[in-house]
Each structure stands twice: as structure tokens, then as C-alpha cells.
mmCIF file of C-alpha atoms and ligand atoms in Angstrom:
data_model
loop_
_atom_site.group_PDB
_atom_site.id
_atom_site.type_symbol
_atom_site.label_atom_id
_atom_site.label_comp_id
_atom_site.label_asym_id
_atom_site.label_seq_id
_atom_site.Cartn_x
_atom_site.Cartn_y
_atom_site.Cartn_z
ATOM 1 C CA MET L 236 98.260 101.879 150.210
ATOM 2 C CA LYS L 237 98.535 105.397 151.573
ATOM 3 C CA GLY L 238 96.704 107.824 149.303
ATOM 4 C CA GLU L 239 94.151 106.805 146.719
ATOM 5 C CA GLN L 240 96.187 108.701 144.119
ATOM 6 C CA ASN L 241 98.030 105.375 143.945
ATOM 7 C CA LEU L 242 95.007 103.687 142.393
ATOM 8 C CA ARG L 243 96.163 102.649 138.953
ATOM 9 C CA VAL L 244 94.269 99.653 137.596
ATOM 10 C CA ILE L 245 90.469 99.718 137.456
ATOM 11 C CA VAL L 246 88.207 96.974 136.109
ATOM 12 C CA VAL L 247 84.906 97.930 134.454
ATOM 13 C CA THR L 248 82.234 95.270 133.840
ATOM 14 C CA GLY L 249 79.962 95.920 130.869
ATOM 15 C CA ALA L 250 82.695 98.076 129.353
ATOM 16 C CA SER L 251 81.650 97.320 125.784
ATOM 17 C CA ARG L 252 78.693 99.662 125.424
ATOM 18 C CA GLY L 253 76.703 102.477 126.957
ATOM 19 C CA ILE L 254 77.763 104.001 130.252
ATOM 20 C CA GLY L 255 80.516 101.413 130.803
ATOM 21 C CA ALA L 256 82.292 102.151 127.523
ATOM 22 C CA VAL L 257 82.400 105.857 128.357
ATOM 23 C CA ILE L 258 83.572 105.137 131.924
ATOM 24 C CA ALA L 259 86.386 102.981 130.511
ATOM 25 C CA LEU L 260 87.386 105.685 128.024
ATOM 26 C CA THR L 261 87.269 108.439 130.658
ATOM 27 C CA LEU L 262 89.408 106.438 133.090
ATOM 28 C CA ALA L 263 91.929 105.709 130.322
ATOM 29 C CA GLN L 264 92.038 109.414 129.415
ATOM 30 C CA ARG L 265 92.881 110.134 133.041
ATOM 31 C CA GLY L 266 95.815 107.738 133.021
ATOM 32 C CA TYR L 267 94.342 104.542 134.453
ATOM 33 C CA THR L 268 94.867 101.073 133.080
ATOM 34 C CA VAL L 269 91.360 99.717 132.538
ATOM 35 C CA GLY L 270 90.303 96.064 132.577
ATOM 36 C CA CYS L 271 87.347 95.976 130.170
ATOM 37 C CA LEU L 272 85.017 93.052 130.830
ATOM 38 C CA SER L 273 82.057 92.097 128.644
ATOM 39 C CA ARG L 274 80.708 88.919 127.099
ATOM 40 C CA LYS L 275 82.477 89.539 123.778
ATOM 41 C CA GLY L 276 85.600 90.768 125.486
ATOM 42 C CA ALA L 277 86.468 93.152 122.656
ATOM 43 C CA GLY L 278 86.753 96.342 124.723
ATOM 44 C CA PRO L 279 84.745 99.546 124.299
ATOM 45 C CA GLU L 280 82.727 99.452 121.048
ATOM 46 C CA MET L 281 83.423 103.089 120.198
ATOM 47 C CA ASP L 282 86.116 105.240 118.639
ATOM 48 C CA VAL L 283 89.116 105.156 120.937
ATOM 49 C CA PRO L 284 92.170 107.374 120.273
ATOM 50 C CA ALA L 285 95.060 105.129 119.248
ATOM 51 C CA GLU L 286 97.275 106.316 122.088
ATOM 52 C CA LEU L 287 94.722 105.061 124.644
ATOM 53 C CA VAL L 288 94.352 101.538 123.223
ATOM 54 C CA PRO L 289 97.341 100.178 125.215
ATOM 55 C CA ARG L 290 95.593 101.271 128.417
ATOM 56 C CA PHE L 291 92.825 98.697 127.889
ATOM 57 C CA ILE L 292 93.089 95.073 128.955
ATOM 58 C CA ASN L 293 90.085 93.360 127.385
ATOM 59 C CA ALA L 294 88.665 90.153 128.813
ATOM 60 C CA ALA L 295 85.626 88.057 127.937
ATOM 61 C CA CYS L 296 83.410 87.623 130.968
ATOM 62 C CA ASP L 297 79.799 86.735 131.673
ATOM 63 C CA VAL L 298 79.162 88.378 135.015
ATOM 64 C CA THR L 299 76.414 85.875 135.835
ATOM 65 C CA ASP L 300 79.074 83.136 135.921
ATOM 66 C CA GLU L 301 81.222 83.359 139.048
ATOM 67 C CA VAL L 302 84.039 81.307 137.513
ATOM 68 C CA SER L 303 84.101 83.627 134.517
ATOM 69 C CA ILE L 304 84.441 86.683 136.788
ATOM 70 C CA LYS L 305 87.213 85.059 138.819
ATOM 71 C CA GLN L 306 89.166 84.145 135.689
ATOM 72 C CA ALA L 307 88.717 87.554 134.062
ATOM 73 C CA LEU L 308 89.952 89.370 137.173
ATOM 74 C CA ALA L 309 92.914 87.002 137.478
ATOM 75 C CA GLY L 310 93.745 87.678 133.820
ATOM 76 C CA VAL L 311 93.686 91.455 134.295
ATOM 77 C CA ALA L 312 95.780 91.216 137.472
ATOM 78 C CA ALA L 313 98.327 88.971 135.751
ATOM 79 C CA ILE L 314 98.845 91.525 132.964
ATOM 80 C CA ALA L 315 98.550 94.754 134.979
ATOM 81 C CA GLY L 316 100.224 93.514 138.157
ATOM 82 C CA ALA L 317 97.352 94.498 140.463
ATOM 83 C CA ILE L 318 93.712 95.597 140.663
ATOM 84 C CA HIS L 319 92.909 98.715 142.663
ATOM 85 C CA GLY L 320 89.241 99.174 141.849
ATOM 86 C CA ILE L 321 86.203 97.824 140.057
ATOM 87 C CA VAL L 322 83.142 99.441 138.506
ATOM 88 C CA ASN L 323 80.225 97.003 138.406
ATOM 89 C CA LYS L 324 78.277 98.356 135.479
ATOM 90 C CA ALA L 325 77.065 95.341 133.483
ATOM 91 C CA GLY L 326 73.309 95.535 133.598
ATOM 92 C CA LEU L 327 70.097 94.309 132.038
ATOM 93 C CA HIS L 328 66.675 95.893 131.739
ATOM 94 C CA LEU L 329 63.606 93.713 131.178
ATOM 95 C CA ASP L 330 60.078 94.736 132.066
ATOM 96 C CA GLY L 331 56.537 93.448 131.901
ATOM 97 C CA PRO L 332 53.261 93.452 133.800
ATOM 98 C CA SER L 333 53.921 92.111 137.301
ATOM 99 C CA ASP L 334 50.864 89.826 137.363
ATOM 100 C CA LYS L 335 52.239 87.897 134.390
ATOM 101 C CA LEU L 336 55.981 88.340 134.801
ATOM 102 C CA ALA L 337 57.739 85.012 134.251
ATOM 103 C CA LEU L 338 60.031 83.949 137.065
ATOM 104 C CA LYS L 339 62.794 83.462 134.504
ATOM 105 C CA VAL L 340 62.620 87.143 133.550
ATOM 106 C CA TYR L 341 62.672 88.196 137.215
ATOM 107 C CA ASN L 342 65.595 85.862 137.951
ATOM 108 C CA ASP L 343 67.574 86.945 134.870
ATOM 109 C CA VAL L 344 67.354 90.605 135.896
ATOM 110 C CA MET L 345 68.352 89.814 139.476
ATOM 111 C CA ALA L 346 71.209 87.573 138.286
ATOM 112 C CA THR L 347 72.852 90.261 136.152
ATOM 113 C CA ASN L 348 72.009 93.407 138.117
ATOM 114 C CA ALA L 349 72.257 92.223 141.728
ATOM 115 C CA THR L 350 73.771 88.753 142.239
ATOM 116 C CA ALA L 351 76.599 89.450 139.787
ATOM 117 C CA VAL L 352 77.413 92.694 141.589
ATOM 118 C CA PHE L 353 77.906 90.686 144.765
ATOM 119 C CA THR L 354 80.018 87.978 143.127
ATOM 120 C CA ALA L 355 82.172 90.535 141.300
ATOM 121 C CA CYS L 356 82.754 92.380 144.595
ATOM 122 C CA ARG L 357 83.592 89.099 146.325
ATOM 123 C CA GLU L 358 86.028 88.081 143.588
ATOM 124 C CA ALA L 359 87.609 91.551 143.476
ATOM 125 C CA TYR L 360 88.102 91.545 147.256
ATOM 126 C CA PRO L 361 91.341 89.475 147.419
ATOM 127 C CA HIS L 362 92.884 91.630 144.689
ATOM 128 C CA LEU L 363 92.000 94.846 146.548
ATOM 129 C CA VAL L 364 93.251 93.459 149.859
ATOM 130 C CA LYS L 365 96.511 92.467 148.153
ATOM 131 C CA ALA L 366 96.814 96.022 146.813
ATOM 132 C CA GLY L 367 96.364 97.419 150.330
ATOM 133 C CA GLY L 368 92.800 98.632 149.677
ATOM 134 C CA GLY L 369 90.762 100.123 146.881
ATOM 135 C CA ILE L 370 87.401 101.371 145.679
ATOM 136 C CA ILE L 371 84.352 99.534 144.381
ATOM 137 C CA VAL L 372 81.751 101.535 142.467
ATOM 138 C CA ASN L 373 78.459 99.753 141.842
ATOM 139 C CA ILE L 374 76.143 101.245 139.230
ATOM 140 C CA GLY L 375 72.607 101.257 140.626
ATOM 141 C CA SER L 376 69.673 103.380 139.516
ATOM 142 C CA PHE L 377 67.280 105.949 140.923
ATOM 143 C CA PHE L 378 64.635 103.272 140.243
ATOM 144 C CA ASP L 379 65.831 101.827 143.577
ATOM 145 C CA LYS L 380 63.620 104.318 145.438
ATOM 146 C CA VAL L 381 60.580 104.790 143.200
ATOM 147 C CA GLY L 382 57.637 102.582 142.276
ATOM 148 C CA VAL L 383 57.641 101.996 138.544
ATOM 149 C CA LYS L 384 54.897 100.079 136.750
ATOM 150 C CA ARG L 385 56.117 96.955 134.923
ATOM 151 C CA ASN L 386 59.573 97.282 136.554
ATOM 152 C CA VAL L 387 59.335 95.140 139.683
ATOM 153 C CA ALA L 388 62.422 93.072 138.870
ATOM 154 C CA TYR L 389 64.590 95.985 137.757
ATOM 155 C CA CYS L 390 63.638 98.145 140.753
ATOM 156 C CA ALA L 391 64.213 95.254 143.190
ATOM 157 C CA SER L 392 67.595 94.530 141.612
ATOM 158 C CA LYS L 393 68.733 98.130 141.989
ATOM 159 C CA ALA L 394 67.503 98.335 145.592
ATOM 160 C CA ALA L 395 69.625 95.229 146.183
ATOM 161 C CA VAL L 396 72.656 97.051 144.761
ATOM 162 C CA GLY L 397 72.209 99.737 147.428
ATOM 163 C CA ALA L 398 71.982 97.094 150.156
ATOM 164 C CA ILE L 399 74.999 95.154 148.872
ATOM 165 C CA THR L 400 76.967 98.411 148.763
ATOM 166 C CA ARG L 401 76.115 99.319 152.359
ATOM 167 C CA CYS L 402 76.864 95.841 153.752
ATOM 168 C CA LEU L 403 80.224 95.479 152.003
ATOM 169 C CA ALA L 404 81.207 99.060 152.874
ATOM 170 C CA VAL L 405 80.892 98.414 156.611
ATOM 171 C CA GLU L 406 82.381 94.919 156.430
ATOM 172 C CA TRP L 407 85.405 95.824 154.320
ATOM 173 C CA ALA L 408 86.230 99.285 155.689
ATOM 174 C CA PRO L 409 88.938 97.835 157.979
ATOM 175 C CA LYS L 410 90.654 96.588 154.814
ATOM 176 C CA ASN L 411 90.729 100.129 153.397
ATOM 177 C CA ILE L 412 88.118 99.205 150.793
ATOM 178 C CA ARG L 413 85.368 101.726 150.076
ATOM 179 C CA VAL L 414 82.155 100.745 148.295
ATOM 180 C CA ILE L 415 79.903 103.345 146.640
ATOM 181 C CA ASP L 416 76.648 103.045 144.679
ATOM 182 C CA VAL L 417 76.335 105.533 141.802
ATOM 183 C CA ALA L 418 72.640 105.624 140.885
ATOM 184 C CA PRO L 419 71.864 107.299 137.542
ATOM 185 C CA GLY L 420 68.599 108.658 136.275
ATOM 186 C CA TYR L 421 67.728 108.450 132.586
ATOM 187 C CA ILE L 422 70.778 108.194 130.331
ATOM 188 C CA GLU L 423 70.239 107.469 126.646
ATOM 189 C CA THR L 424 72.027 104.207 125.737
ATOM 190 C CA ASP L 425 71.277 100.864 124.035
ATOM 191 C CA LEU L 426 69.473 99.877 127.255
ATOM 192 C CA ASN L 427 66.598 102.278 126.566
ATOM 193 C CA ARG L 428 67.155 103.443 122.969
ATOM 194 C CA ALA L 429 63.854 101.909 121.805
ATOM 195 C CA ALA L 430 61.919 103.668 124.582
ATOM 196 C CA PHE L 431 63.517 106.981 123.599
ATOM 197 C CA GLN L 432 61.950 106.584 120.130
ATOM 198 C CA GLY L 433 58.514 106.802 121.799
ATOM 199 C CA PRO L 434 56.947 109.355 124.148
ATOM 200 C CA LEU L 435 59.696 108.932 126.791
ATOM 201 C CA ARG L 436 61.788 111.867 125.549
ATOM 202 C CA GLU L 437 58.854 114.271 125.858
ATOM 203 C CA PHE L 438 57.843 112.820 129.245
ATOM 204 C CA LEU L 439 61.371 113.348 130.591
ATOM 205 C CA ALA L 440 61.531 116.912 129.280
ATOM 206 C CA LYS L 441 58.661 117.618 131.673
ATOM 207 C CA ARG L 442 59.752 115.395 134.577
ATOM 208 C CA ILE L 443 63.441 116.352 134.845
ATOM 209 C CA PRO L 444 63.766 119.830 136.377
ATOM 210 C CA GLY L 445 66.466 120.846 133.869
ATOM 211 C CA GLY L 446 64.306 119.530 131.015
ATOM 212 C CA LYS L 447 66.881 117.084 129.657
ATOM 213 C CA HIS L 448 67.997 113.512 130.309
ATOM 214 C CA GLY L 449 71.632 112.685 131.033
ATOM 215 C CA ALA L 450 74.575 111.490 128.962
ATOM 216 C CA PRO L 451 76.992 108.632 129.733
ATOM 217 C CA GLU L 452 79.688 111.301 130.190
ATOM 218 C CA ASP L 453 77.837 112.655 133.264
ATOM 219 C CA ILE L 454 78.138 109.283 134.973
ATOM 220 C CA ALA L 455 81.695 108.693 133.766
ATOM 221 C CA LYS L 456 82.937 112.007 135.185
ATOM 222 C CA LEU L 457 81.441 111.231 138.599
ATOM 223 C CA VAL L 458 82.901 107.716 138.639
ATOM 224 C CA ALA L 459 86.336 108.998 137.573
ATOM 225 C CA ALA L 460 86.207 111.629 140.318
ATOM 226 C CA LEU L 461 85.476 108.944 142.909
ATOM 227 C CA PHE L 462 88.719 107.232 141.929
ATOM 228 C CA SER L 463 90.894 110.296 141.472
ATOM 229 C CA GLU L 464 89.812 112.319 144.517
ATOM 230 C CA ASP L 465 91.062 111.173 147.897
ATOM 231 C CA ILE L 466 87.864 111.091 150.020
ATOM 232 C CA PRO L 467 88.463 108.426 152.671
ATOM 233 C CA PHE L 468 85.307 109.277 154.687
ATOM 234 C CA LEU L 469 82.978 108.506 151.754
ATOM 235 C CA THR L 470 81.698 104.939 151.726
ATOM 236 C CA GLY L 471 78.467 102.946 151.629
ATOM 237 C CA GLU L 472 76.465 105.781 150.104
ATOM 238 C CA THR L 473 74.127 105.787 147.156
ATOM 239 C CA ILE L 474 74.889 108.905 145.118
ATOM 240 C CA TYR L 475 71.987 109.826 142.847
ATOM 241 C CA ILE L 476 72.790 111.533 139.546
ATOM 242 C CA ASP L 477 69.441 112.055 137.876
ATOM 243 C CA GLY L 478 69.060 115.788 137.207
ATOM 244 C CA GLY L 479 66.817 115.976 140.277
ATOM 245 C CA GLN L 480 64.106 113.741 138.773
ATOM 246 C CA GLY L 481 63.950 111.472 141.813
ATOM 247 C CA MET L 482 63.283 114.343 144.225
ATOM 248 C CA THR L 483 60.981 116.594 142.256
ATOM 249 C CA HIS L 484 57.297 116.928 143.121
HETATM 250 P P1 LIG Q 37 73.764 99.058 127.848
HETATM 251 O O1 LIG Q 37 72.623 98.159 127.474
HETATM 252 O O2 LIG Q 37 74.153 100.151 126.908
HETATM 253 O O3 LIG Q 37 75.047 98.180 128.164
HETATM 254 C C1 LIG Q 37 74.959 97.063 128.949
HETATM 255 C C2 LIG Q 37 76.360 96.554 129.174
HETATM 256 O O4 LIG Q 37 76.323 95.467 130.070
HETATM 257 C C3 LIG Q 37 77.012 96.086 127.893
HETATM 258 O O5 LIG Q 37 78.357 96.521 127.889
HETATM 259 C C4 LIG Q 37 76.915 94.584 127.999
HETATM 260 O O6 LIG Q 37 77.998 93.989 127.382
HETATM 261 C C5 LIG Q 37 77.021 94.383 129.501
HETATM 262 N N1 LIG Q 37 76.452 93.138 129.954
HETATM 263 C C6 LIG Q 37 75.132 92.801 130.007
HETATM 264 N N2 LIG Q 37 75.002 91.565 130.497
HETATM 265 C C7 LIG Q 37 76.254 91.120 130.759
HETATM 266 C C8 LIG Q 37 76.767 89.919 131.281
HETATM 267 N N3 LIG Q 37 75.969 88.898 131.635
HETATM 268 N N4 LIG Q 37 78.102 89.796 131.435
HETATM 269 C C9 LIG Q 37 78.936 90.808 131.079
HETATM 270 N N5 LIG Q 37 78.505 91.978 130.576
HETATM 271 C C10 LIG Q 37 77.184 92.115 130.423
HETATM 272 O O7 LIG Q 37 73.380 99.618 129.274
HETATM 273 P P2 LIG Q 37 73.664 101.013 130.020
HETATM 274 O O8 LIG Q 37 75.067 101.409 129.790
HETATM 275 O O9 LIG Q 37 72.582 101.973 129.744
HETATM 276 O O10 LIG Q 37 73.413 100.578 131.534
HETATM 277 C C11 LIG Q 37 74.425 100.144 132.266
HETATM 278 C C12 LIG Q 37 74.108 100.136 133.731
HETATM 279 O O11 LIG Q 37 73.614 101.399 134.135
HETATM 280 C C13 LIG Q 37 73.070 99.109 134.085
HETATM 281 O O12 LIG Q 37 73.419 98.554 135.326
HETATM 282 C C14 LIG Q 37 71.824 99.942 134.170
HETATM 283 O O13 LIG Q 37 70.903 99.328 135.000
HETATM 284 C C15 LIG Q 37 72.377 101.213 134.754
HETATM 285 N N6 LIG Q 37 71.518 102.340 134.536
HETATM 286 C C16 LIG Q 37 71.256 102.795 133.272
HETATM 287 C C17 LIG Q 37 70.412 103.852 133.101
HETATM 288 C C18 LIG Q 37 70.075 104.391 131.763
HETATM 289 O O14 LIG Q 37 69.189 105.254 131.681
HETATM 290 N N7 LIG Q 37 70.744 103.939 130.716
HETATM 291 C C19 LIG Q 37 69.769 104.510 134.248
HETATM 292 C C20 LIG Q 37 70.107 103.964 135.509
HETATM 293 C C21 LIG Q 37 70.962 102.910 135.633
HETATM 294 P P3 LIG Q 37 77.896 92.751 126.364
HETATM 295 O O15 LIG Q 37 76.485 92.687 125.832
HETATM 296 O O16 LIG Q 37 78.901 93.127 125.333
HETATM 297 O O17 LIG Q 37 78.279 91.579 127.187
#
């Protein structure tokens, strides 16, 4: 593949809700065919303009099951003819006091947020190689670089996403595959809707320099730009998009 303008088919995991649904919609609006993976496999659970519906290829997939990922990607490739990129967005947030945190909770968070990112990258690899190269965007979090009470599993999982991104970026660069970690700050979605009913909103108004948390559209526009702009020298990086919260004093 010569220019990345040729990227045409992008898979999004966790495309049913939250940030993933808006990423899928934004990519479709910009002319991409989007493979929408989630456990239900019903596509983005939001209002989608009728003319965009044919751009979605929906597939049921549990990202913690490597066979499920392989089959879902094969299904998308069979319909669309190729896969040029993947956004690993499926994610899970569970917390609890670290001295009592059950190993099952820790392992469940790591399985969805970190291990599944690796297996999805690994299973996407042959499709991207076949296409002559492509782009992988992993959705991390600015929690990868801060210490957060009750969040040991989530923070460890997101730090792992940064490490996976760096390792695959250097290993797969000769195949013209770039791997980028997009690490959001607070975005109001189902993942944290309950917390936003409490004091979190007020806390963030003070902690985020601009005084306001982000929207899924902020993340979706950045992800879409990573696919649509031809920036061959950009790989392996973690790009924080958190309104400056992670760097403020
Ligand atoms: P939501 O809870 O709104 O959505 C989670 C998505 O992941 C759903 O589409 C869900 O689909 C999917 N999913 C969960 N588990 C699986 C699984 N095993 N297999 C397939 N799909 C799965 O979350 P957000 O959109 O808020 O978060 C998405 C990502 O962004 C996560 O990685 C999160 O860590 C990250 N992030 C979010 C932030 C925020 O403030 N919201 C901040 C920083 C990072 P379904 O249930 O239909 O299978």
C-alpha cells in the first residue's frame, strides 16, 4: 500500500456503546467501511443515519476469546474484501480496595483491557500484512501514568496497553504497520455514568484545566484523523487526550 489514504476498512472492537460507537459512526461518516465488533454484535446502539447503515459490518465477538476474535475478523474481511486497520476499544472498568481485591476481578480487567488488545492485534496482523500495511489504534487511558486508589487492575491494564503498543510498533514497522495508543482522560459514557452522578463531576471541574470533562466525539475525531492523515513517522506513541488533567499540578 502506498499512501494511507487507501485505508478503507477499519474494525472497531466495543463498537456498540460509548466511545467505540461514536468512533464507528465518525469513521462511517468519513467514508470508511467499519467492522463493528461487540458481544451482541448488533452494531452501534445509537441513532445512525440510514445512508450510513450499509457502511457497518456487524459481528458478534467476545474479545477475551481468541477464537471469537479470529472468526469475527475473518467474517469482516470476507464481506469487505480486506482489513486495513483496527481500533481496540472494548474495555472494562472494575475497582475496589487493593488489599481485598479478588484475583478474579484483577484477571477479568486484564483479560479485557490488556490481553485482548494483544490477541486482537495478533489476529489483525495477517489481514494488515495482506493489505500491504495498516494502522492499529489501541485505546488506553491516562490512568496508565497516575496512581489511583482502588484502581490497581485498571491502571495496570492501561499501562500494559502502552507497552503492547510500543513493542508491536517496533516489531511490525517493517510490514508498514503502525501502532498507536490513544489514551483518553475522563469521557462520560456507560463506563462511568454512575460515578458522574456523584461528586466526580464537581471534582473534574476543578481538576481539568478547562473545567470540563471530554466527550466521545473528542476521541473519535482524533482516531479518525490518525486513519485519514498520512503520517508515516508516527508510531508506538501514547497520545494523551485528557484536557491537560494528567499534566496539571
Ligand atoms: P463503555 O462501557 O461505554 O463501552 C464498553 C464497550 O466495550 C461496549 O461497546 C462493550 O460492548 C464492549 N465490551 C466490553 N467487554 C467486551 C468483550 N469482552 N468483548 C467485546 N466487547 C466488549 O466504555 P467506554 O466507551 O467509556 O470505554 C471504552 C474504552 O475507553 C475502554 O477501553 C476504557 O478503558 C477507555 N477509556 C474510557 C474512559 C472514559 O472516561 N470513559 C477514559 C479512558 C479510557 P458489549 O457490552 O456490547 O459487548
